[in-house]
Amino acid sequence: MIRTRFAPSPTGYIHIGNVRSAIYPYLLARQGHGDFILRIEDTDQARYVEGATKLIEETLAWIGMQWDEGPIVGGPNAPYFQSERKAIYHQWAQKLIDMGRAYADDTSSEQIQKYREECAKNKVPYLYRNFRPENPPAWHEGLPLRFRADPKPRKWHDEVIGDLEAGPEVQDDIILIKADGLPTYNFAHIVDDAEMGVTHVMRGVEYLSSTPNYLALYEAFGLNVPRLVSLPHILAPTGNKKLGKRDGAKSVTEYREDGVLAEAMLNYLACLGWNDGTEQEIYTMEELVQRFSLAKIQTSGARYDETKLLWMNGQWIRKIFDEEGVDALYERTLGFWPAAADAYDDSYRKAVLSILYDRLKTLSDLREMTTYFFTDPVIDLDLIVNNKFLKKFSEEELSDMLQISSHKLEKLDDWQADKLQTALNELLEETGKKPAELFSIIRIALSFAPFSPALHLTMNVLGKNVTLARLQKVVTALEND
Ligand code: GLU
């Protein structure tokens, strides 16, 4: 049975890459009807950030990835916080001590610095094991505990990269337990993965270089090596660097606050380093679970592209509206409307959403894009007189165009969108103006915004009174200019 884990360190900021490291193990576990474990790797006290675990839990829950074992839900291998598993690591460490495979390290940091300098002078790589003490003291807390390496050629298989091998020169006496009594990542994850029955260790490719040391530990404990799966780096939008905080990528929380949907985030990240070999780009969670395969994870770095993420979010906004209806999408938009929208009821806001949802890239676009549905826009005649379709007309001609339109619309009793469309078409004939001319001036007069949905729909939602009042105001402004 497949058992995978996501093992984040609670350092506060949830990077895009952290979440992708959760998605692949999650998909694999669900596909194999196995278990997905959440384990909090909080042994590095210097990097610990209060509240970070909660942020991790909320992020997973938001994306829709329920863990089967871990914080909150518990499980047979509790506790799932490494800081609470100290006794377990010490028991495992004791096994190595008893086998003669671990020893206390009382070398001072000054001494270690000297060893390093000596190696640098002689142009040889620094390996602690070359300075391994002959008679180390008995181990007690307060002293680091080191592994006694057994350097030799090692071969292994990585599910993404393929067959690999490394020589003895990369294997060292790594620290297992630090002076503060807590284990290193290198040691703790081996113990935990073994105790928790993890079958697939899926993590960033940056752990590849340490794998020979991990293999030595598995061997010393007589453990079967789990399947090793190295996930490709996520690259910054340009160049060959890994994506970092400064590359314009926001944290997952920020994207969420900006109105990126969980479905889009999942979809985008799942495809950042994996594809099923088809042209398909939009996947639901169910489809991802079905289609995911280790063999299709790419070896090369995956380039982060925010434009693509936002495009995908737009696709998801449409998908929810088209497949689940306006109510389903509307629920997601709560909290993203301009403040002025509070004075309006749900049905009005839904009507607004229905005519412009297909223009949204993020839900927070609603704030800017819908203001004129809730407050009268500030009249800015420059937008009219400098408009590329309108600048050839005098202010008087412009005012006439609005006047004629206003009179005609006033007579319209049935304010339905199709009736409005007919009226607008008749106005084109009556005024002899081109659609770009007549519709631009009406559109600007109603919204003073760079974008508005189709005119007949906008007028339908604004209603007759508001539409006529706004047209009249602009007529007056043009006349008094
Ligand atoms: N705590 C490690 C990290 O956040 C996890 C690596 C792993 O998945 O084993 O990078």
CSV table of C-alpha atoms and ligand atoms in Angstrom, one decimal:
chain,number,residue,atom,x,y,z
A,1,MET,CA,0.0,0.0,0.0
A,2,ILE,CA,1.3,3.4,-0.9
A,3,ARG,CA,2.1,5.8,1.9
A,4,THR,CA,3.5,9.2,1.1
A,5,ARG,CA,4.2,12.2,3.2
A,6,PHE,CA,4.5,16.0,3.0
A,7,ALA,CA,7.1,17.1,5.5
A,8,PRO,CA,7.4,20.9,5.6
A,9,SER,CA,9.4,23.0,8.0
A,10,PRO,CA,7.3,25.6,9.7
A,11,THR,CA,9.2,28.6,8.7
A,12,GLY,CA,6.3,30.9,8.0
A,13,TYR,CA,6.3,31.7,4.3
A,14,ILE,CA,4.5,29.2,2.0
A,15,HIS,CA,6.4,29.2,-1.2
A,16,ILE,CA,4.8,27.9,-4.4
A,17,GLY,CA,7.4,25.1,-4.4
A,18,ASN,CA,6.4,23.9,-0.9
A,19,VAL,CA,2.9,23.3,-2.1
A,20,ARG,CA,3.9,21.5,-5.2
A,21,SER,CA,5.9,19.2,-2.9
A,22,ALA,CA,2.7,18.3,-1.2
A,23,ILE,CA,0.6,17.9,-4.3
A,24,TYR,CA,2.5,15.1,-5.9
A,25,PRO,CA,2.6,12.8,-2.9
A,26,TYR,CA,-1.0,13.6,-2.3
A,27,LEU,CA,-2.0,12.6,-5.8
A,28,LEU,CA,0.1,9.4,-5.6
A,29,ALA,CA,-1.5,8.4,-2.3
A,30,ARG,CA,-5.0,9.0,-3.5
A,31,GLN,CA,-4.4,7.2,-6.8
A,32,GLY,CA,-3.2,4.1,-4.9
A,33,HIS,CA,-5.9,4.4,-2.3
A,34,GLY,CA,-3.1,4.8,0.2
A,35,ASP,CA,-2.3,7.3,2.9
A,36,PHE,CA,-1.0,10.8,2.8
A,37,ILE,CA,0.8,11.9,5.9
A,38,LEU,CA,1.5,15.4,7.1
A,39,ARG,CA,4.6,15.6,9.3
A,40,ILE,CA,5.9,18.9,10.7
A,41,GLU,CA,9.7,19.1,10.6
A,42,ASP,CA,10.3,21.6,13.4
A,43,THR,CA,13.7,20.6,14.7
A,44,ASP,CA,15.4,23.7,13.5
A,45,GLN,CA,14.5,26.0,16.4
A,46,ALA,CA,16.3,29.0,14.9
A,47,ARG,CA,14.0,28.9,11.8
A,48,TYR,CA,10.8,28.2,13.7
A,49,VAL,CA,8.0,30.7,13.2
A,50,GLU,CA,5.0,30.9,15.4
A,51,GLY,CA,1.7,30.2,13.6
A,52,ALA,CA,3.5,28.6,10.6
A,53,THR,CA,2.0,25.2,11.2
A,54,LYS,CA,-1.4,26.6,11.1
A,55,LEU,CA,-0.7,28.3,7.8
A,56,ILE,CA,0.5,25.0,6.4
A,57,GLU,CA,-2.6,23.2,7.6
A,58,GLU,CA,-4.9,25.9,6.2
A,59,THR,CA,-3.1,25.9,2.9
A,60,LEU,CA,-3.5,22.2,2.4
A,61,ALA,CA,-7.1,22.3,3.5
A,62,TRP,CA,-7.7,25.2,1.1
A,63,ILE,CA,-6.3,23.3,-1.9
A,64,GLY,CA,-8.4,20.4,-0.9
A,65,MET,CA,-5.7,18.0,0.3
A,66,GLN,CA,-6.9,16.2,3.4
A,67,TRP,CA,-4.2,14.3,5.2
A,68,ASP,CA,-4.9,10.9,6.7
A,69,GLU,CA,-2.4,11.2,9.5
A,70,GLY,CA,-0.8,14.2,11.0
A,71,PRO,CA,-1.6,17.2,13.2
A,72,ILE,CA,-5.2,17.7,14.2
A,73,VAL,CA,-6.3,14.3,12.8
A,74,GLY,CA,-3.6,12.3,14.7
A,75,GLY,CA,-2.9,8.7,13.7
A,76,PRO,CA,-1.1,5.5,14.7
A,77,ASN,CA,2.3,7.1,14.4
A,78,ALA,CA,1.7,10.2,16.5
A,79,PRO,CA,3.2,12.6,17.4
A,80,TYR,CA,3.6,14.2,13.9
A,81,PHE,CA,5.7,17.1,15.1
A,82,GLN,CA,9.4,16.1,15.1
A,83,SER,CA,10.0,18.3,18.1
A,84,GLU,CA,7.8,15.9,20.1
A,85,ARG,CA,9.6,12.8,18.8
A,86,LYS,CA,12.9,13.3,20.6
A,87,ALA,CA,12.7,10.1,22.5
A,88,ILE,CA,12.2,8.1,19.3
A,89,TYR,CA,15.3,9.6,17.7
A,90,HIS,CA,17.3,8.9,20.8
A,91,GLN,CA,16.2,5.2,20.7
A,92,TRP,CA,17.2,4.9,17.1
A,93,ALA,CA,20.5,6.7,17.8
A,94,GLN,CA,21.2,4.3,20.6
A,95,LYS,CA,20.9,1.4,18.1
A,96,LEU,CA,23.6,2.9,16.0
A,97,ILE,CA,25.8,3.6,19.1
A,98,ASP,CA,25.3,0.0,20.2
A,99,MET,CA,26.4,-1.2,16.7
A,100,GLY,CA,29.4,1.0,16.8
A,101,ARG,CA,28.0,3.1,14.0
A,102,ALA,CA,27.7,6.4,15.9
A,103,TYR,CA,29.9,8.4,18.2
A,104,ALA,CA,29.9,11.5,20.2
A,105,ASP,CA,31.7,14.5,18.7
A,106,ASP,CA,33.4,16.8,21.2
A,107,THR,CA,35.5,18.6,18.6
A,108,SER,CA,35.3,22.3,19.1
A,109,SER,CA,34.2,24.5,16.3
A,110,GLU,CA,37.6,26.2,16.3
A,111,GLN,CA,39.2,22.8,15.7
A,112,ILE,CA,36.8,22.0,12.9
A,113,GLN,CA,37.6,25.4,11.4
A,114,LYS,CA,41.3,24.4,11.5
A,115,TYR,CA,40.6,21.1,9.7
A,116,ARG,CA,38.7,23.0,7.0
A,117,GLU,CA,41.6,25.5,6.5
A,118,GLU,CA,44.1,22.6,6.4
A,119,CYS,CA,42.0,20.9,3.6
A,120,ALA,CA,41.6,24.2,1.8
A,121,LYS,CA,45.4,24.7,1.9
A,122,ASN,CA,46.1,21.2,0.6
A,123,LYS,CA,43.3,21.6,-2.0
A,124,VAL,CA,41.4,18.5,-0.8
A,125,PRO,CA,37.7,18.4,0.0
A,126,TYR,CA,36.9,18.6,3.7
A,127,LEU,CA,35.5,15.4,5.1
A,128,TYR,CA,35.0,15.1,8.8
A,129,ARG,CA,35.6,11.4,8.8
A,130,ASN,CA,39.3,12.1,7.8
A,131,PHE,CA,39.7,13.6,11.3
A,132,ARG,CA,37.5,11.2,13.1
A,133,PRO,CA,38.7,11.0,16.8
A,134,GLU,CA,40.2,7.6,17.9
A,135,ASN,CA,38.7,7.6,21.3
A,136,PRO,CA,35.5,9.7,21.4
A,137,PRO,CA,33.9,10.2,24.8
A,138,ALA,CA,30.7,8.5,25.7
A,139,TRP,CA,27.7,10.2,24.2
A,140,HIS,CA,25.5,12.4,26.3
A,141,GLU,CA,23.1,15.2,25.6
A,142,GLY,CA,24.9,18.4,24.9
A,143,LEU,CA,27.3,16.7,22.5
A,144,PRO,CA,26.6,16.2,18.8
A,145,LEU,CA,26.3,12.6,17.8
A,146,ARG,CA,27.8,11.6,14.5
A,147,PHE,CA,27.3,8.7,12.1
A,148,ARG,CA,30.3,6.5,11.5
A,149,ALA,CA,30.2,6.4,7.7
A,150,ASP,CA,31.0,3.3,5.6
A,151,PRO,CA,32.1,5.1,2.4
A,152,LYS,CA,31.9,2.9,-0.7
A,153,PRO,CA,30.4,3.2,-4.2
A,154,ARG,CA,26.6,3.3,-4.0
A,155,LYS,CA,24.0,2.8,-6.7
A,156,TRP,CA,20.3,3.7,-6.5
A,157,HIS,CA,17.3,4.3,-8.6
A,158,ASP,CA,15.5,7.6,-8.6
A,159,GLU,CA,11.9,7.4,-9.9
A,160,VAL,CA,12.3,10.6,-11.8
A,161,ILE,CA,16.0,10.8,-12.7
A,162,GLY,CA,16.7,7.1,-13.3
A,163,ASP,CA,19.7,5.1,-12.2
A,164,LEU,CA,22.3,6.9,-10.2
A,165,GLU,CA,25.6,6.2,-8.6
A,166,ALA,CA,28.0,8.0,-6.3
A,167,GLY,CA,31.5,7.3,-5.0
A,168,PRO,CA,32.8,7.2,-1.4
A,169,GLU,CA,34.0,10.8,-1.6
A,170,VAL,CA,30.5,12.2,-1.0
A,171,GLN,CA,29.9,10.2,2.1
A,172,ASP,CA,30.8,11.6,5.5
A,173,ASP,CA,30.2,11.2,9.2
A,174,ILE,CA,27.1,13.3,9.2
A,175,ILE,CA,25.7,14.7,12.4
A,176,LEU,CA,22.6,12.8,13.6
A,177,ILE,CA,21.8,14.6,16.8
A,178,LYS,CA,22.8,18.2,17.4
A,179,ALA,CA,24.1,19.6,20.6
A,180,ASP,CA,20.6,20.8,21.5
A,181,GLY,CA,19.5,17.2,21.6
A,182,LEU,CA,17.3,17.5,18.5
A,183,PRO,CA,18.0,15.4,15.4
A,184,THR,CA,19.2,16.8,12.1
A,185,TYR,CA,16.9,16.6,9.1
A,186,ASN,CA,19.3,14.0,7.7
A,187,PHE,CA,18.7,11.6,10.6
A,188,ALA,CA,15.1,12.5,11.6
A,189,HIS,CA,13.5,11.9,8.2
A,190,ILE,CA,15.1,8.4,7.9
A,191,VAL,CA,13.7,7.4,11.3
A,192,ASP,CA,10.3,9.0,10.7
A,193,ASP,CA,9.9,7.6,7.2
A,194,ALA,CA,10.7,4.2,8.5
A,195,GLU,CA,8.5,4.4,11.6
A,196,MET,CA,5.6,5.8,9.5
A,197,GLY,CA,6.0,3.2,6.8
A,198,VAL,CA,6.5,5.7,4.0
A,199,THR,CA,6.8,4.0,0.7
A,200,HIS,CA,7.7,6.9,-1.5
A,201,VAL,CA,10.0,9.8,-0.4
A,202,MET,CA,9.0,12.6,-2.7
A,203,ARG,CA,11.0,15.8,-2.2
A,204,GLY,CA,12.9,18.5,-4.0
A,205,VAL,CA,15.9,17.5,-6.1
A,206,GLU,CA,18.2,19.5,-3.7
A,207,TYR,CA,18.3,16.4,-1.5
A,208,LEU,CA,19.9,14.3,-4.2
A,209,SER,CA,23.5,15.1,-3.2
A,210,SER,CA,22.9,13.9,0.3
A,211,THR,CA,21.2,10.6,-0.8
A,212,PRO,CA,24.4,8.5,-0.6
A,213,ASN,CA,24.6,9.4,3.1
A,214,TYR,CA,20.9,8.4,3.5
A,215,LEU,CA,21.6,5.1,1.8
A,216,ALA,CA,24.4,4.4,4.3
A,217,LEU,CA,21.9,5.0,7.1
A,218,TYR,CA,19.3,2.8,5.6
A,219,GLU,CA,21.9,0.1,5.3
A,220,ALA,CA,23.2,0.5,8.8
A,221,PHE,CA,19.6,0.1,10.2
A,222,GLY,CA,18.9,-2.8,7.8
A,223,LEU,CA,16.0,-0.9,6.3
A,224,ASN,CA,14.6,-1.2,2.8
A,225,VAL,CA,15.1,1.9,0.9
A,226,PRO,CA,11.8,3.6,0.1
A,227,ARG,CA,11.2,4.7,-3.5
A,228,LEU,CA,13.1,7.9,-4.0
A,229,VAL,CA,11.4,10.6,-6.1
A,230,SER,CA,13.3,13.8,-6.8
A,231,LEU,CA,11.0,16.7,-7.8
A,232,PRO,CA,12.4,19.2,-10.3
A,233,HIS,CA,13.3,22.7,-9.2
A,234,ILE,CA,10.9,25.5,-9.9
A,235,LEU,CA,12.9,28.1,-11.8
A,236,ALA,CA,12.5,31.8,-11.7
A,237,PRO,CA,10.7,33.4,-14.6
A,238,THR,CA,14.0,34.2,-16.3
A,239,GLY,CA,17.5,32.8,-16.1
A,240,ASN,CA,18.6,29.6,-14.5
A,241,LYS,CA,18.1,30.3,-10.9
A,242,LYS,CA,15.6,28.6,-8.6
A,243,LEU,CA,12.5,30.6,-7.9
A,244,GLY,CA,13.1,32.7,-4.8
A,245,LYS,CA,11.1,35.2,-2.8
A,246,ARG,CA,12.4,38.1,-4.9
A,247,ASP,CA,11.4,36.7,-8.3
A,248,GLY,CA,7.9,38.2,-8.1
A,249,ALA,CA,6.2,35.0,-7.0
A,250,LYS,CA,3.9,35.7,-4.1
A,251,SER,CA,3.3,33.3,-1.3
A,252,VAL,CA,0.4,31.0,-1.7
A,253,THR,CA,-1.5,33.0,1.0
A,254,GLU,CA,-1.1,36.2,-1.0
A,255,TYR,CA,-2.4,34.6,-4.2
A,256,ARG,CA,-5.3,33.3,-2.2
A,257,GLU,CA,-6.0,36.8,-0.9
A,258,ASP,CA,-5.8,38.2,-4.4
A,259,GLY,CA,-8.6,35.9,-5.5
A,260,VAL,CA,-6.8,33.0,-7.1
A,261,LEU,CA,-9.0,30.0,-6.8
A,262,ALA,CA,-7.8,26.9,-5.0
A,263,GLU,CA,-8.6,24.8,-8.1
A,264,ALA,CA,-6.5,27.0,-10.3
A,265,MET,CA,-3.6,26.9,-7.8
A,266,LEU,CA,-3.8,23.2,-7.6
A,267,ASN,CA,-4.1,22.8,-11.4
A,268,TYR,CA,-1.2,25.2,-12.1
A,269,LEU,CA,1.2,23.7,-9.6
A,270,ALA,CA,0.4,20.1,-10.5
A,271,CYS,CA,1.4,21.0,-14.1
A,272,LEU,CA,4.6,22.7,-13.0
A,273,GLY,CA,6.9,19.8,-13.6
A,274,TRP,CA,4.4,17.2,-14.7
A,275,ASN,CA,2.2,16.6,-17.7
A,276,ASP,CA,0.2,13.6,-18.9
A,277,GLY,CA,1.6,13.9,-22.4
A,278,THR,CA,-1.6,15.3,-23.9
A,279,GLU,CA,-2.6,18.9,-24.8
A,280,GLN,CA,-5.0,19.2,-21.9
A,281,GLU,CA,-4.3,22.1,-19.5
A,282,ILE,CA,-7.3,22.3,-17.2
A,283,TYR,CA,-7.5,19.4,-14.7
A,284,THR,CA,-9.8,18.9,-11.8
A,285,MET,CA,-8.5,17.2,-8.7
A,286,GLU,CA,-10.2,13.9,-9.7
A,287,GLU,CA,-8.6,14.1,-13.1
A,288,LEU,CA,-5.2,14.7,-11.6
A,289,VAL,CA,-5.6,11.8,-9.2
A,290,GLN,CA,-6.5,9.6,-12.2
A,291,ARG,CA,-3.8,10.8,-14.6
A,292,PHE,CA,-0.8,11.4,-12.3
A,293,SER,CA,2.2,9.2,-12.8
A,294,LEU,CA,5.7,9.3,-11.5
A,295,ALA,CA,7.0,8.5,-14.9
A,296,LYS,CA,5.7,11.7,-16.3
A,297,ILE,CA,7.4,14.0,-13.8
A,298,GLN,CA,10.0,16.0,-15.7
A,299,THR,CA,13.7,15.9,-14.8
A,300,SER,CA,14.5,19.5,-15.9
A,301,GLY,CA,13.5,22.5,-13.9
A,302,ALA,CA,10.0,23.9,-14.4
A,303,ARG,CA,9.7,27.6,-15.1
A,304,TYR,CA,7.4,29.6,-13.0
A,305,ASP,CA,5.1,31.7,-15.0
A,306,GLU,CA,2.6,33.9,-13.2
A,307,THR,CA,0.8,35.0,-16.4
A,308,LYS,CA,0.0,31.3,-17.0
A,309,LEU,CA,-1.3,30.9,-13.4
A,310,LEU,CA,-3.6,33.9,-13.9
A,311,TRP,CA,-4.8,32.7,-17.2
A,312,MET,CA,-5.6,29.4,-15.6
A,313,ASN,CA,-7.4,31.2,-12.9
A,314,GLY,CA,-9.5,33.0,-15.5
A,315,GLN,CA,-10.3,29.6,-17.1
A,316,TRP,CA,-11.4,28.2,-13.7
A,317,ILE,CA,-13.6,31.2,-13.0
A,318,ARG,CA,-15.4,30.5,-16.3
A,319,LYS,CA,-15.5,26.8,-15.7
A,320,ILE,CA,-17.2,27.2,-12.3
A,321,PHE,CA,-19.7,29.7,-13.7
A,322,ASP,CA,-20.5,27.6,-16.8
A,323,GLU,CA,-20.6,24.2,-15.0
A,324,GLU,CA,-21.9,25.1,-11.6
A,325,GLY,CA,-23.8,28.4,-12.2
A,326,VAL,CA,-23.6,31.9,-10.9
A,327,ASP,CA,-24.5,31.0,-7.3
A,328,ALA,CA,-21.4,28.8,-7.0
A,329,LEU,CA,-19.1,31.4,-8.4
A,330,TYR,CA,-20.8,34.2,-6.4
A,331,GLU,CA,-20.0,32.4,-3.2
A,332,ARG,CA,-16.3,32.4,-4.0
A,333,THR,CA,-16.4,36.2,-4.7
A,334,LEU,CA,-17.6,37.3,-1.2
A,335,GLY,CA,-14.9,39.6,0.2
A,336,PHE,CA,-13.7,40.6,-3.2
A,337,TRP,CA,-16.3,43.3,-4.1
A,338,PRO,CA,-15.7,47.0,-3.8
A,339,ALA,CA,-16.9,48.5,-0.5
A,340,ALA,CA,-19.7,50.3,-2.2
A,341,ALA,CA,-21.2,47.0,-3.2
A,342,ASP,CA,-22.3,46.4,0.4
A,343,ALA,CA,-25.3,48.6,-0.1
A,344,TYR,CA,-26.6,46.3,-2.8
A,345,ASP,CA,-28.3,42.9,-2.5
A,346,ASP,CA,-27.0,39.5,-3.6
A,347,SER,CA,-29.2,39.4,-6.7
A,348,TYR,CA,-27.8,42.7,-8.1
A,349,ARG,CA,-24.2,41.6,-7.4
A,350,LYS,CA,-24.9,38.3,-9.1
A,351,ALA,CA,-26.3,40.1,-12.1
A,352,VAL,CA,-23.1,42.2,-12.3
A,353,LEU,CA,-21.0,39.0,-11.9
A,354,SER,CA,-22.9,37.3,-14.7
A,355,ILE,CA,-22.1,39.9,-17.3
A,356,LEU,CA,-18.4,40.2,-16.6
A,357,TYR,CA,-17.1,37.0,-14.9
A,358,ASP,CA,-15.5,36.0,-18.2
A,359,ARG,CA,-13.2,39.0,-18.0
A,360,LEU,CA,-11.8,38.3,-14.5
A,361,LYS,CA,-8.3,37.0,-14.1
A,362,THR,CA,-8.6,37.0,-10.3
A,363,LEU,CA,-11.6,37.6,-8.1
A,364,SER,CA,-10.0,40.8,-6.8
A,365,ASP,CA,-10.4,42.3,-10.3
A,366,LEU,CA,-14.0,42.8,-9.2
A,367,ARG,CA,-12.9,45.6,-7.0
A,368,GLU,CA,-11.7,47.8,-9.9
A,369,MET,CA,-13.9,46.4,-12.6
A,370,THR,CA,-17.3,46.8,-11.0
A,371,THR,CA,-17.1,50.1,-9.1
A,372,TYR,CA,-19.4,52.0,-11.5
A,373,PHE,CA,-22.2,49.4,-10.9
A,374,PHE,CA,-22.3,50.6,-7.3
A,375,THR,CA,-21.4,54.3,-7.4
A,376,ASP,CA,-21.9,57.0,-10.0
A,377,PRO,CA,-18.6,57.4,-11.8
A,378,VAL,CA,-16.7,60.7,-11.7
A,379,ILE,CA,-17.3,62.5,-15.0
A,380,ASP,CA,-14.0,63.0,-16.9
A,381,LEU,CA,-14.7,64.6,-20.2
A,382,ASP,CA,-11.2,64.0,-21.4
A,383,LEU,CA,-12.0,60.4,-21.6
A,384,ILE,CA,-14.7,61.3,-24.2
A,385,VAL,CA,-13.0,64.0,-26.2
A,386,ASN,CA,-9.7,62.2,-26.4
A,387,ASN,CA,-11.2,58.8,-27.3
A,388,LYS,CA,-9.9,57.6,-30.6
A,389,PHE,CA,-13.4,57.1,-32.1
A,390,LEU,CA,-14.8,60.3,-30.7
A,391,LYS,CA,-12.2,63.0,-31.0
A,392,LYS,CA,-13.3,63.9,-34.5
A,393,PHE,CA,-16.7,65.2,-33.1
A,394,SER,CA,-17.4,68.5,-31.5
A,395,GLU,CA,-18.7,68.6,-28.0
A,396,GLU,CA,-22.0,69.6,-29.4
A,397,GLU,CA,-22.2,66.7,-31.7
A,398,LEU,CA,-21.3,64.4,-28.8
A,399,SER,CA,-23.9,65.9,-26.6
A,400,ASP,CA,-26.5,65.4,-29.4
A,401,MET,CA,-25.6,61.7,-29.7
A,402,LEU,CA,-26.2,61.2,-26.1
A,403,GLN,CA,-29.4,63.3,-26.1
A,404,ILE,CA,-30.9,61.3,-29.0
A,405,SER,CA,-30.0,58.1,-27.3
A,406,SER,CA,-31.4,59.2,-24.0
A,407,HIS,CA,-34.8,60.2,-25.7
A,408,LYS,CA,-35.1,56.9,-27.4
A,409,LEU,CA,-34.2,54.8,-24.3
A,410,GLU,CA,-36.6,56.8,-22.2
A,411,LYS,CA,-39.5,55.6,-24.4
A,412,LEU,CA,-38.4,51.9,-23.9
A,413,ASP,CA,-40.8,50.3,-21.3
A,414,ASP,CA,-39.3,46.9,-21.4
A,415,TRP,CA,-35.7,47.2,-20.2
A,416,GLN,CA,-34.7,43.6,-21.2
A,417,ALA,CA,-31.3,43.1,-22.7
A,418,ASP,CA,-32.6,42.0,-26.1
A,419,LYS,CA,-34.9,45.0,-26.3
A,420,LEU,CA,-32.0,47.2,-25.4
A,421,GLN,CA,-29.9,45.6,-28.1
A,422,THR,CA,-32.7,46.3,-30.7
A,423,ALA,CA,-33.0,49.9,-29.5
A,424,LEU,CA,-29.2,50.4,-29.8
A,425,ASN,CA,-29.2,49.0,-33.3
A,426,GLU,CA,-32.0,51.3,-34.3
A,427,LEU,CA,-30.1,54.2,-32.8
A,428,LEU,CA,-27.2,53.4,-35.1
A,429,GLU,CA,-29.5,53.8,-38.1
A,430,GLU,CA,-31.2,56.9,-36.7
A,431,THR,CA,-27.9,58.7,-36.0
A,432,GLY,CA,-25.9,57.4,-38.9
A,433,LYS,CA,-23.0,56.7,-36.5
A,434,LYS,CA,-20.7,53.7,-36.5
A,435,PRO,CA,-21.1,51.2,-33.6
A,436,ALA,CA,-17.6,52.2,-32.3
A,437,GLU,CA,-18.6,55.8,-32.2
A,438,LEU,CA,-22.1,55.7,-30.7
A,439,PHE,CA,-21.4,52.7,-28.4
A,440,SER,CA,-18.2,54.2,-27.1
A,441,ILE,CA,-19.8,57.4,-26.0
A,442,ILE,CA,-22.7,55.7,-24.3
A,443,ARG,CA,-20.3,53.2,-22.7
A,444,ILE,CA,-18.0,55.9,-21.4
A,445,ALA,CA,-20.9,58.0,-20.2
A,446,LEU,CA,-22.2,55.1,-18.2
A,447,SER,CA,-18.9,53.8,-16.7
A,448,PHE,CA,-15.9,56.1,-17.2
A,449,ALA,CA,-14.0,52.9,-17.0
A,450,PRO,CA,-11.5,51.4,-19.4
A,451,PHE,CA,-13.6,48.3,-19.8
A,452,SER,CA,-17.3,47.4,-19.5
A,453,PRO,CA,-19.3,44.4,-20.7
A,454,ALA,CA,-21.5,44.6,-23.7
A,455,LEU,CA,-23.5,47.8,-23.6
A,456,HIS,CA,-27.0,46.3,-23.7
A,457,LEU,CA,-26.1,44.0,-20.7
A,458,THR,CA,-24.5,46.8,-18.8
A,459,MET,CA,-27.6,49.0,-19.2
A,460,ASN,CA,-29.8,46.1,-18.3
A,461,VAL,CA,-28.0,45.6,-15.0
A,462,LEU,CA,-27.7,49.3,-14.2
A,463,GLY,CA,-31.5,49.8,-14.8
A,464,LYS,CA,-33.4,52.4,-16.6
A,465,ASN,CA,-33.2,55.2,-14.1
A,466,VAL,CA,-29.5,55.0,-13.5
A,467,THR,CA,-28.8,54.7,-17.2
A,468,LEU,CA,-30.8,57.7,-18.1
A,469,ALA,CA,-29.5,59.8,-15.2
A,470,ARG,CA,-25.9,59.1,-16.1
A,471,LEU,CA,-26.5,60.0,-19.8
A,472,GLN,CA,-28.2,63.2,-18.8
A,473,LYS,CA,-25.4,64.2,-16.5
A,474,VAL,CA,-22.8,63.9,-19.2
A,475,VAL,CA,-25.0,65.8,-21.6
A,476,THR,CA,-25.1,68.7,-19.1
A,477,ALA,CA,-21.4,68.4,-18.5
A,478,LEU,CA,-20.7,68.6,-22.2
A,479,GLU,CA,-23.0,71.5,-22.6
A,480,ASN,CA,-21.4,73.4,-19.8
A,481,ASP,CA,-17.8,72.7,-20.8
B,1,GLU,N1,11.6,19.6,5.9
B,1,GLU,C1,12.1,19.4,4.6
B,1,GLU,C2,11.8,20.7,3.8
B,1,GLU,O1,11.0,21.5,4.2
B,1,GLU,C3,11.4,18.3,3.9
B,1,GLU,C4,12.2,17.6,2.9
B,1,GLU,C5,11.5,16.2,2.8
B,1,GLU,O2,10.4,16.2,2.2
B,1,GLU,O3,12.0,15.2,3.2
B,1,GLU,O4,12.5,21.0,2.9
